[in-house]
CSV table of N, CA and C in Angstrom, one decimal:
chain,number,residue,atom,x,y,z
A,1,MET,N,-20.8,-16.6,-45.5
A,1,MET,CA,-20.4,-16.9,-46.3
A,1,MET,C,-20.2,-17.6,-47.3
A,2,ARG,N,-20.2,-17.6,-48.5
A,2,ARG,CA,-20.2,-18.8,-49.3
A,2,ARG,C,-19.2,-19.2,-50.1
A,3,PHE,N,-18.6,-20.1,-49.6
A,3,PHE,CA,-17.1,-20.6,-50.1
A,3,PHE,C,-17.5,-20.9,-52.0
A,4,ASP,N,-16.8,-19.5,-52.7
A,4,ASP,CA,-17.4,-19.3,-54.0
A,4,ASP,C,-16.0,-20.1,-55.6
A,5,LEU,N,-15.2,-20.6,-54.7
A,5,LEU,CA,-13.0,-20.8,-56.1
A,5,LEU,C,-14.0,-21.5,-57.0
A,6,LEU,N,-15.1,-23.0,-56.3
A,6,LEU,CA,-15.6,-23.5,-57.6
A,6,LEU,C,-16.5,-22.6,-58.6
A,7,ASP,N,-17.2,-22.2,-58.1
A,7,ASP,CA,-18.3,-21.0,-59.1
A,7,ASP,C,-16.8,-20.2,-60.1
A,8,VAL,N,-16.4,-19.9,-59.2
A,8,VAL,CA,-15.4,-18.9,-59.4
A,8,VAL,C,-14.5,-19.2,-61.3
A,9,VAL,N,-13.9,-20.4,-60.6
A,9,VAL,CA,-13.1,-21.1,-61.1
A,9,VAL,C,-13.8,-21.7,-62.8
A,10,ARG,N,-15.4,-22.1,-62.8
A,10,ARG,CA,-16.0,-22.5,-63.7
A,10,ARG,C,-16.1,-21.4,-64.2
A,11,GLU,N,-16.7,-20.1,-63.8
A,11,GLU,CA,-17.3,-18.8,-64.9
A,11,GLU,C,-15.8,-18.6,-65.7
A,12,ARG,N,-14.5,-18.6,-65.1
A,12,ARG,CA,-13.7,-18.2,-65.9
A,12,ARG,C,-12.5,-19.3,-67.1
A,13,LEU,N,-13.4,-20.4,-66.7
A,13,LEU,CA,-13.1,-21.2,-67.9
A,13,LEU,C,-14.3,-20.7,-69.2
A,14,LYS,N,-15.6,-20.8,-68.7
A,14,LYS,CA,-16.6,-20.1,-69.8
A,14,LYS,C,-16.4,-19.1,-70.3
A,15,GLU,N,-15.8,-18.3,-69.9
A,15,GLU,CA,-15.5,-16.9,-70.5
A,15,GLU,C,-14.0,-17.5,-71.3
A,16,ALA,N,-13.9,-18.6,-70.8
A,16,ALA,CA,-12.3,-18.5,-72.3
A,16,ALA,C,-13.0,-19.1,-73.5
A,17,GLY,N,-14.1,-19.9,-73.2
A,17,GLY,CA,-14.7,-20.5,-74.6
A,17,GLY,C,-15.1,-22.2,-74.4
A,18,ILE,N,-14.4,-22.8,-73.2
A,18,ILE,CA,-14.5,-24.3,-72.5
A,18,ILE,C,-17.1,-24.5,-72.4
A,19,ALA,N,-16.5,-25.1,-72.7
A,19,ALA,CA,-18.4,-25.4,-72.6
A,19,ALA,C,-18.4,-26.9,-72.3
A,20,ASP,N,-19.3,-26.7,-71.2
A,20,ASP,CA,-20.2,-27.7,-70.9
A,20,ASP,C,-18.7,-28.1,-69.4
A,21,VAL,N,-18.9,-27.1,-68.4
A,21,VAL,CA,-18.5,-27.1,-67.6
A,21,VAL,C,-19.2,-27.4,-66.4
A,22,VAL,N,-18.6,-28.2,-65.9
A,22,VAL,CA,-20.0,-28.8,-64.1
A,22,VAL,C,-19.0,-28.5,-63.1
A,23,THR,N,-19.6,-28.5,-61.8
A,23,THR,CA,-18.5,-28.9,-60.8
A,23,THR,C,-19.2,-30.3,-59.6
A,24,THR,N,-19.8,-30.3,-60.5
A,24,THR,CA,-20.3,-31.8,-60.2
A,24,THR,C,-20.7,-33.0,-61.3
A,25,LEU,N,-20.5,-34.0,-60.2
A,25,LEU,CA,-19.9,-35.4,-61.5
A,25,LEU,C,-21.3,-35.2,-62.0
A,26,PRO,N,-21.4,-34.5,-63.9
A,26,PRO,CA,-23.2,-35.0,-64.3
A,26,PRO,C,-23.6,-36.3,-65.1
A,27,ASP,N,-24.6,-36.3,-64.9
A,27,ASP,CA,-25.1,-38.1,-65.8
A,27,ASP,C,-24.8,-37.7,-67.0
A,28,SER,N,-23.8,-38.9,-66.7
A,28,SER,CA,-23.5,-39.1,-68.6
A,28,SER,C,-24.5,-39.1,-69.8
A,29,SER,N,-25.4,-39.9,-69.2
A,29,SER,CA,-26.5,-39.9,-70.4
A,29,SER,C,-27.2,-38.8,-70.4
A,30,LYS,N,-27.1,-37.3,-69.9
A,30,LYS,CA,-27.3,-36.4,-70.5
A,30,LYS,C,-26.2,-35.6,-71.0
A,31,HIS,N,-25.4,-35.2,-70.2
A,31,HIS,CA,-24.2,-34.5,-70.4
A,31,HIS,C,-23.3,-35.7,-71.2
A,32,PRO,N,-22.9,-36.4,-71.9
A,32,PRO,CA,-21.7,-36.8,-72.3
A,32,PRO,C,-20.7,-36.4,-72.5
A,33,GLU,N,-20.2,-35.1,-72.6
A,33,GLU,CA,-19.4,-34.5,-73.0
A,33,GLU,C,-19.3,-33.6,-71.4
A,34,ALA,N,-18.2,-33.2,-70.8
A,34,ALA,CA,-18.3,-32.1,-69.7
A,34,ALA,C,-16.1,-32.1,-69.4
A,35,VAL,N,-16.3,-31.0,-69.3
A,35,VAL,CA,-15.5,-30.7,-68.1
A,35,VAL,C,-15.8,-30.4,-66.7
A,36,VAL,N,-15.3,-30.6,-65.7
A,36,VAL,CA,-15.8,-31.1,-64.0
A,36,VAL,C,-14.7,-30.7,-63.8
A,37,VAL,N,-15.1,-29.3,-63.0
A,37,VAL,CA,-13.8,-28.9,-61.9
A,37,VAL,C,-14.0,-29.5,-60.5
A,38,SER,N,-13.5,-30.0,-59.2
A,38,SER,CA,-13.7,-30.3,-58.1
A,38,SER,C,-12.7,-30.4,-57.5
A,39,LEU,N,-12.5,-30.1,-56.3
A,39,LEU,CA,-12.1,-30.3,-55.3
A,39,LEU,C,-11.8,-31.6,-54.6
A,40,GLY,N,-10.1,-31.7,-53.9
A,40,GLY,CA,-9.7,-32.3,-53.5
A,40,GLY,C,-9.7,-32.7,-51.5
A,41,VAL,N,-9.8,-33.2,-50.8
A,41,VAL,CA,-9.2,-33.5,-49.8
A,41,VAL,C,-8.7,-32.0,-49.4
A,42,ALA,N,-9.3,-31.2,-48.4
A,42,ALA,CA,-8.2,-30.3,-47.8
A,42,ALA,C,-7.0,-29.9,-46.8
A,43,SER,N,-5.6,-29.5,-47.3
A,43,SER,CA,-4.3,-30.4,-46.4
A,43,SER,C,-4.4,-29.7,-44.9
A,44,ARG,N,-3.2,-29.5,-44.3
A,44,ARG,CA,-3.5,-29.0,-42.9
A,44,ARG,C,-3.3,-27.4,-43.5
A,45,GLN,N,-3.7,-26.8,-42.6
A,45,GLN,CA,-4.5,-25.7,-42.8
A,45,GLN,C,-3.3,-24.5,-41.7
A,46,THR,N,-3.0,-23.6,-41.8
A,46,THR,CA,-2.1,-22.8,-40.7
A,46,THR,C,-3.2,-21.4,-40.3
A,47,ARG,N,-3.1,-21.5,-39.1
A,47,ARG,CA,-4.1,-20.6,-38.4
A,47,ARG,C,-2.6,-19.6,-37.7
A,48,TYR,N,-3.1,-18.4,-38.0
A,48,TYR,CA,-2.2,-17.1,-37.2
A,48,TYR,C,-3.1,-16.4,-36.4
A,49,HIS,N,-3.2,-15.9,-35.8
A,49,HIS,CA,-2.9,-14.5,-34.4
A,49,HIS,C,-4.1,-13.7,-34.6
A,50,ASP,N,-4.5,-13.6,-36.0
A,50,ASP,CA,-5.8,-12.5,-36.4
A,50,ASP,C,-6.8,-13.4,-36.5
A,51,GLY,N,-6.8,-14.8,-37.1
A,51,GLY,CA,-7.4,-15.8,-37.0
A,51,GLY,C,-8.0,-15.9,-38.4
A,52,GLU,N,-7.2,-15.6,-39.5
A,52,GLU,CA,-6.7,-15.9,-40.9
A,52,GLU,C,-6.0,-17.2,-41.0
A,53,VAL,N,-6.6,-17.8,-41.9
A,53,VAL,CA,-6.6,-19.4,-42.0
A,53,VAL,C,-5.4,-19.4,-43.6
A,54,ALA,N,-4.9,-19.8,-43.7
A,54,ALA,CA,-4.2,-20.0,-44.9
A,54,ALA,C,-4.4,-21.7,-45.2
A,55,THR,N,-5.4,-22.2,-46.6
A,55,THR,CA,-5.0,-23.3,-46.6
A,55,THR,C,-4.9,-24.4,-48.1
A,56,PRO,N,-3.5,-24.8,-48.1
A,56,PRO,CA,-3.6,-25.1,-49.7
A,56,PRO,C,-5.3,-26.0,-50.5
A,57,LEU,N,-5.4,-26.2,-51.1
A,57,LEU,CA,-6.4,-26.3,-51.6
A,57,LEU,C,-6.3,-27.6,-52.7
A,58,ARG,N,-6.5,-28.6,-53.2
A,58,ARG,CA,-5.9,-29.4,-54.5
A,58,ARG,C,-7.6,-29.8,-55.8
A,59,LEU,N,-7.7,-29.0,-56.6
A,59,LEU,CA,-8.5,-28.9,-57.3
A,59,LEU,C,-7.9,-29.7,-58.5
A,60,THR,N,-8.9,-30.5,-59.2
A,60,THR,CA,-8.9,-31.0,-60.0
A,60,THR,C,-9.5,-30.6,-61.6
A,61,VAL,N,-8.9,-30.8,-62.6
A,61,VAL,CA,-9.9,-30.6,-63.8
A,61,VAL,C,-9.9,-31.8,-64.8
A,62,ILE,N,-11.2,-32.4,-64.9
A,62,ILE,CA,-11.0,-33.6,-66.2
A,62,ILE,C,-11.9,-32.5,-67.0
A,63,ALA,N,-11.7,-33.3,-68.7
A,63,ALA,CA,-11.8,-32.7,-69.3
A,63,ALA,C,-12.1,-33.9,-70.9
A,64,LYS,N,-13.8,-34.6,-71.0
A,64,LYS,CA,-14.2,-35.4,-71.6
A,64,LYS,C,-14.7,-35.3,-72.2
A,65,ARG,N,-14.3,-35.9,-73.4
A,65,ARG,CA,-14.5,-35.1,-74.9
A,65,ARG,C,-14.6,-36.2,-75.6
A,66,ARG,N,-15.1,-36.0,-77.0
A,66,ARG,CA,-15.7,-36.8,-77.7
A,66,ARG,C,-14.0,-37.4,-79.1
A,67,SER,N,-13.6,-36.3,-79.4
A,67,SER,CA,-12.6,-36.4,-79.8
A,67,SER,C,-11.3,-35.9,-78.8
A,68,GLU,N,-10.4,-36.8,-78.9
A,68,GLU,CA,-9.1,-36.5,-77.7
A,68,GLU,C,-7.9,-35.4,-77.5
A,69,LEU,N,-8.4,-34.8,-79.8
A,69,LEU,CA,-7.7,-34.0,-79.5
A,69,LEU,C,-8.4,-32.7,-78.6
A,70,ASP,N,-10.1,-32.2,-79.1
A,70,ASP,CA,-10.4,-31.6,-78.4
A,70,ASP,C,-10.7,-32.1,-76.8
A,71,ALA,N,-10.3,-33.1,-76.2
A,71,ALA,CA,-10.2,-33.9,-74.3
A,71,ALA,C,-8.8,-32.6,-74.5
A,72,MET,N,-8.1,-32.9,-74.7
A,72,MET,CA,-6.6,-32.5,-75.0
A,72,MET,C,-6.2,-31.0,-74.6
A,73,GLY,N,-6.9,-29.8,-75.4
A,73,GLY,CA,-7.0,-29.2,-75.7
A,73,GLY,C,-7.7,-28.0,-74.8
A,74,ASP,N,-9.2,-29.0,-74.2
A,74,ASP,CA,-10.1,-27.7,-73.4
A,74,ASP,C,-9.2,-28.3,-71.9
A,75,ALA,N,-8.4,-29.0,-71.6
A,75,ALA,CA,-7.6,-29.3,-70.7
A,75,ALA,C,-6.3,-28.1,-70.6
A,76,MET,N,-5.6,-28.3,-71.6
A,76,MET,CA,-4.6,-27.8,-71.5
A,76,MET,C,-5.3,-26.4,-71.7
A,77,GLU,N,-5.2,-25.4,-72.0
A,77,GLU,CA,-6.8,-23.9,-72.1
A,77,GLU,C,-7.0,-24.2,-70.8
A,78,ALA,N,-8.0,-25.0,-70.3
A,78,ALA,CA,-8.1,-24.7,-68.6
A,78,ALA,C,-6.5,-24.6,-67.6
A,79,GLU,N,-5.9,-25.5,-68.2
A,79,GLU,CA,-4.8,-25.5,-67.0
A,79,GLU,C,-3.9,-23.8,-67.9
A,80,ARG,N,-3.8,-23.4,-68.9
A,80,ARG,CA,-3.4,-22.1,-68.9
A,80,ARG,C,-4.4,-20.8,-68.0
A,81,ILE,N,-5.1,-21.2,-68.2
A,81,ILE,CA,-6.7,-19.9,-67.6
A,81,ILE,C,-5.7,-20.6,-66.4
A,82,LEU,N,-6.6,-21.8,-65.4
A,82,LEU,CA,-5.8,-21.5,-64.2
A,82,LEU,C,-3.9,-20.7,-63.3
A,83,ARG,N,-3.1,-20.9,-64.1
A,83,ARG,CA,-2.2,-20.8,-64.2
A,83,ARG,C,-1.9,-18.8,-64.1
A,84,THR,N,-2.9,-18.1,-64.9
A,84,THR,CA,-2.5,-17.1,-65.8
A,84,THR,C,-3.8,-16.3,-65.2
A,85,ARG,N,-4.7,-16.3,-64.9
A,85,ARG,CA,-5.5,-15.6,-64.6
A,85,ARG,C,-6.3,-15.8,-62.9
A,86,PRO,N,-6.7,-14.5,-62.9
A,86,PRO,CA,-7.3,-14.4,-61.3
A,86,PRO,C,-8.3,-14.9,-60.8
A,87,LEU,N,-8.1,-15.6,-59.9
A,87,LEU,CA,-9.3,-16.4,-59.1
A,87,LEU,C,-9.4,-16.2,-58.7
A,88,ASP,N,-9.9,-14.6,-58.1
A,88,ASP,CA,-10.1,-14.2,-56.7
A,88,ASP,C,-11.4,-14.3,-56.2
A,89,SER,N,-11.6,-14.2,-54.8
A,89,SER,CA,-13.2,-14.5,-54.4
A,89,SER,C,-14.1,-13.6,-55.1
A,90,ARG,N,-15.3,-13.8,-55.6
A,90,ARG,CA,-16.6,-12.1,-56.2
A,90,ARG,C,-16.8,-12.7,-54.9
A,91,ASN,N,-17.1,-13.0,-53.7
A,91,ASN,CA,-17.8,-12.1,-52.5
A,91,ASN,C,-17.1,-12.1,-51.4
A,92,GLY,N,-15.4,-12.6,-51.4
A,92,GLY,CA,-14.8,-12.5,-50.5
A,92,GLY,C,-14.0,-13.2,-49.2
A,93,SER,N,-15.2,-14.8,-49.7
A,93,SER,CA,-15.1,-15.9,-48.8
A,93,SER,C,-13.4,-16.0,-49.2
A,94,TYR,N,-12.2,-16.0,-49.5
A,94,TYR,CA,-11.2,-16.0,-49.4
A,94,TYR,C,-9.9,-15.4,-50.4
A,95,ARG,N,-8.6,-15.8,-50.1
A,95,ARG,CA,-7.4,-14.7,-50.9
A,95,ARG,C,-7.4,-15.6,-51.7
A,96,VAL,N,-6.2,-15.8,-52.7
A,96,VAL,CA,-5.2,-16.2,-53.5
A,96,VAL,C,-4.4,-15.9,-53.1
A,97,ALA,N,-3.5,-17.2,-52.5
A,97,ALA,CA,-1.6,-16.2,-52.4
A,97,ALA,C,-1.3,-17.4,-52.8
A,98,SER,N,-1.2,-17.6,-54.4
A,98,SER,CA,-0.2,-18.6,-55.8
A,98,SER,C,-1.4,-19.9,-55.7
A,99,VAL,N,-1.1,-20.2,-57.4
A,99,VAL,CA,-1.8,-20.6,-57.9
A,99,VAL,C,-0.7,-21.7,-58.8
A,100,GLU,N,-0.5,-23.2,-58.4
A,100,GLU,CA,0.5,-24.4,-58.8
A,100,GLU,C,-0.2,-25.2,-59.9
A,101,THR,N,0.0,-25.4,-61.1
A,101,THR,CA,-0.5,-25.8,-62.5
A,101,THR,C,0.5,-27.3,-62.7
A,102,ALA,N,-0.2,-28.8,-62.1
A,102,ALA,CA,0.8,-29.7,-63.2
A,102,ALA,C,0.3,-30.1,-64.9
A,103,PHE,N,1.0,-30.3,-65.4
A,103,PHE,CA,0.8,-30.2,-67.2
A,103,PHE,C,-0.2,-31.3,-67.5
A,104,PRO,N,-1.5,-31.2,-67.7
A,104,PRO,CA,-2.5,-31.7,-68.9
A,104,PRO,C,-2.0,-33.5,-68.9
A,105,ARG,N,-2.4,-34.6,-68.7
A,105,ARG,CA,-2.3,-35.4,-69.5
A,105,ARG,C,-3.1,-36.5,-69.7
A,106,PRO,N,-3.6,-37.3,-70.5
A,106,PRO,CA,-4.9,-38.2,-70.8
A,106,PRO,C,-4.8,-39.6,-70.0
A,107,ILE,N,-6.1,-39.8,-69.5
A,107,ILE,CA,-6.4,-40.5,-68.3
A,107,ILE,C,-7.0,-41.5,-69.1
A,108,PRO,N,-6.6,-42.8,-68.9
A,108,PRO,CA,-6.9,-44.5,-69.9
A,108,PRO,C,-8.4,-44.5,-69.6
A,109,TRP,N,-9.0,-44.5,-68.5
A,109,TRP,CA,-9.7,-44.7,-68.1
A,109,TRP,C,-11.1,-45.2,-68.8
A,110,ASP,N,-11.7,-44.6,-69.3
A,110,ASP,CA,-12.8,-43.9,-69.8
A,110,ASP,C,-13.2,-45.2,-71.0
A,111,GLU,N,-14.2,-46.1,-70.6
A,111,GLU,CA,-13.9,-47.1,-71.5
A,111,GLU,C,-15.5,-47.7,-72.5
A,112,SER,N,-15.8,-46.2,-72.5
A,112,SER,CA,-17.3,-45.3,-73.2
A,112,SER,C,-17.0,-44.8,-74.6
A,113,GLY,N,-15.6,-44.8,-74.9
A,113,GLY,CA,-15.5,-44.3,-76.8
A,113,GLY,C,-15.0,-42.9,-76.3
A,114,PHE,N,-15.1,-42.7,-75.0
A,114,PHE,CA,-14.1,-40.8,-75.1
A,114,PHE,C,-13.4,-40.9,-74.6
A,115,PHE,N,-12.7,-39.6,-74.6
A,115,PHE,CA,-11.1,-39.1,-74.3
A,115,PHE,C,-11.0,-38.9,-73.1
A,116,VAL,N,-11.1,-38.3,-72.2
A,116,VAL,CA,-10.5,-37.8,-70.9
A,116,VAL,C,-8.7,-37.7,-70.8
A,117,TRP,N,-9.0,-36.4,-70.1
A,117,TRP,CA,-7.6,-35.4,-70.1
A,117,TRP,C,-7.2,-35.0,-69.2
A,118,ALA,N,-6.8,-35.1,-68.1
A,118,ALA,CA,-7.0,-34.4,-66.7
A,118,ALA,C,-5.7,-33.8,-66.1
A,119,PHE,N,-5.7,-32.7,-65.0
A,119,PHE,CA,-4.7,-32.2,-64.6
A,119,PHE,C,-5.3,-31.9,-63.2
A,120,ASP,N,-4.3,-31.5,-62.1
A,120,ASP,CA,-4.1,-31.0,-60.7
A,120,ASP,C,-3.8,-29.9,-60.4
A,121,ALA,N,-4.1,-28.7,-59.2
A,121,ALA,CA,-3.7,-27.1,-59.7
A,121,ALA,C,-3.6,-28.1,-58.2
A,122,THR,N,-2.9,-26.8,-57.2
A,122,THR,CA,-2.2,-26.4,-55.8
A,122,THR,C,-2.9,-25.1,-56.1
A,123,ILE,N,-3.6,-24.1,-55.3
A,123,ILE,CA,-4.2,-22.9,-54.9
A,123,ILE,C,-4.7,-22.7,-53.8
A,124,ASN,N,-3.3,-22.1,-53.6
A,124,ASN,CA,-2.8,-21.9,-51.5
A,124,ASN,C,-3.6,-20.2,-51.5
A,125,ILE,N,-4.9,-20.7,-50.7
A,125,ILE,CA,-5.9,-19.8,-50.6
A,125,ILE,C,-5.8,-18.8,-48.8
A,126,THR,N,-6.1,-18.3,-48.2
A,126,THR,CA,-6.1,-17.6,-46.9
A,126,THR,C,-7.1,-16.8,-47.0
A,127,ARG,N,-8.6,-17.2,-45.7
A,127,ARG,CA,-9.6,-16.9,-45.0
A,127,ARG,C,-9.7,-16.4,-43.7
A,128,LYS,N,-10.3,-15.1,-43.6
A,128,LYS,CA,-10.6,-15.6,-42.2
A,128,LYS,C,-12.1,-16.3,-41.3
A,129,ASP,N,-11.4,-16.8,-40.5
A,129,ASP,CA,-12.4,-17.8,-39.6
A,129,ASP,C,-12.5,-16.8,-37.9
A,130,PHE,N,-13.9,-16.2,-38.4
A,130,PHE,CA,-13.9,-16.3,-37.5
A,130,PHE,C,-15.6,-16.8,-36.1
A,131,GLY,N,-15.2,-18.8,-36.5
A,131,GLY,CA,-15.8,-19.6,-36.4
A,131,GLY,C,-15.2,-20.0,-35.7
């Protein structure tokens, strides 16, 4: 079964009207503006006797726009969506136990004239491990 958390987050953000949401770094020559959703390295796992595994996952959302107001607005809306909307798996590959988000902040590293705002979220999930 395919782990679909990034797909679910992308769909939630698109449903909220956020444009250009991707789950891989886009080619900036083709997609100069984007909202990138990515997973960090998984943290420690807790295994239970029934085969269930609890894992905190770090999710990073980066909004890159020509306008600082648009970058800030998209990052703040994305944070609100992750904090308030259900992120349940569509195919049953995981269950969400909790979501904690950090407040979006500007990132000063884009030198191409774009504005970047970003935030991290910790999504605690459980899944069955049959392997």
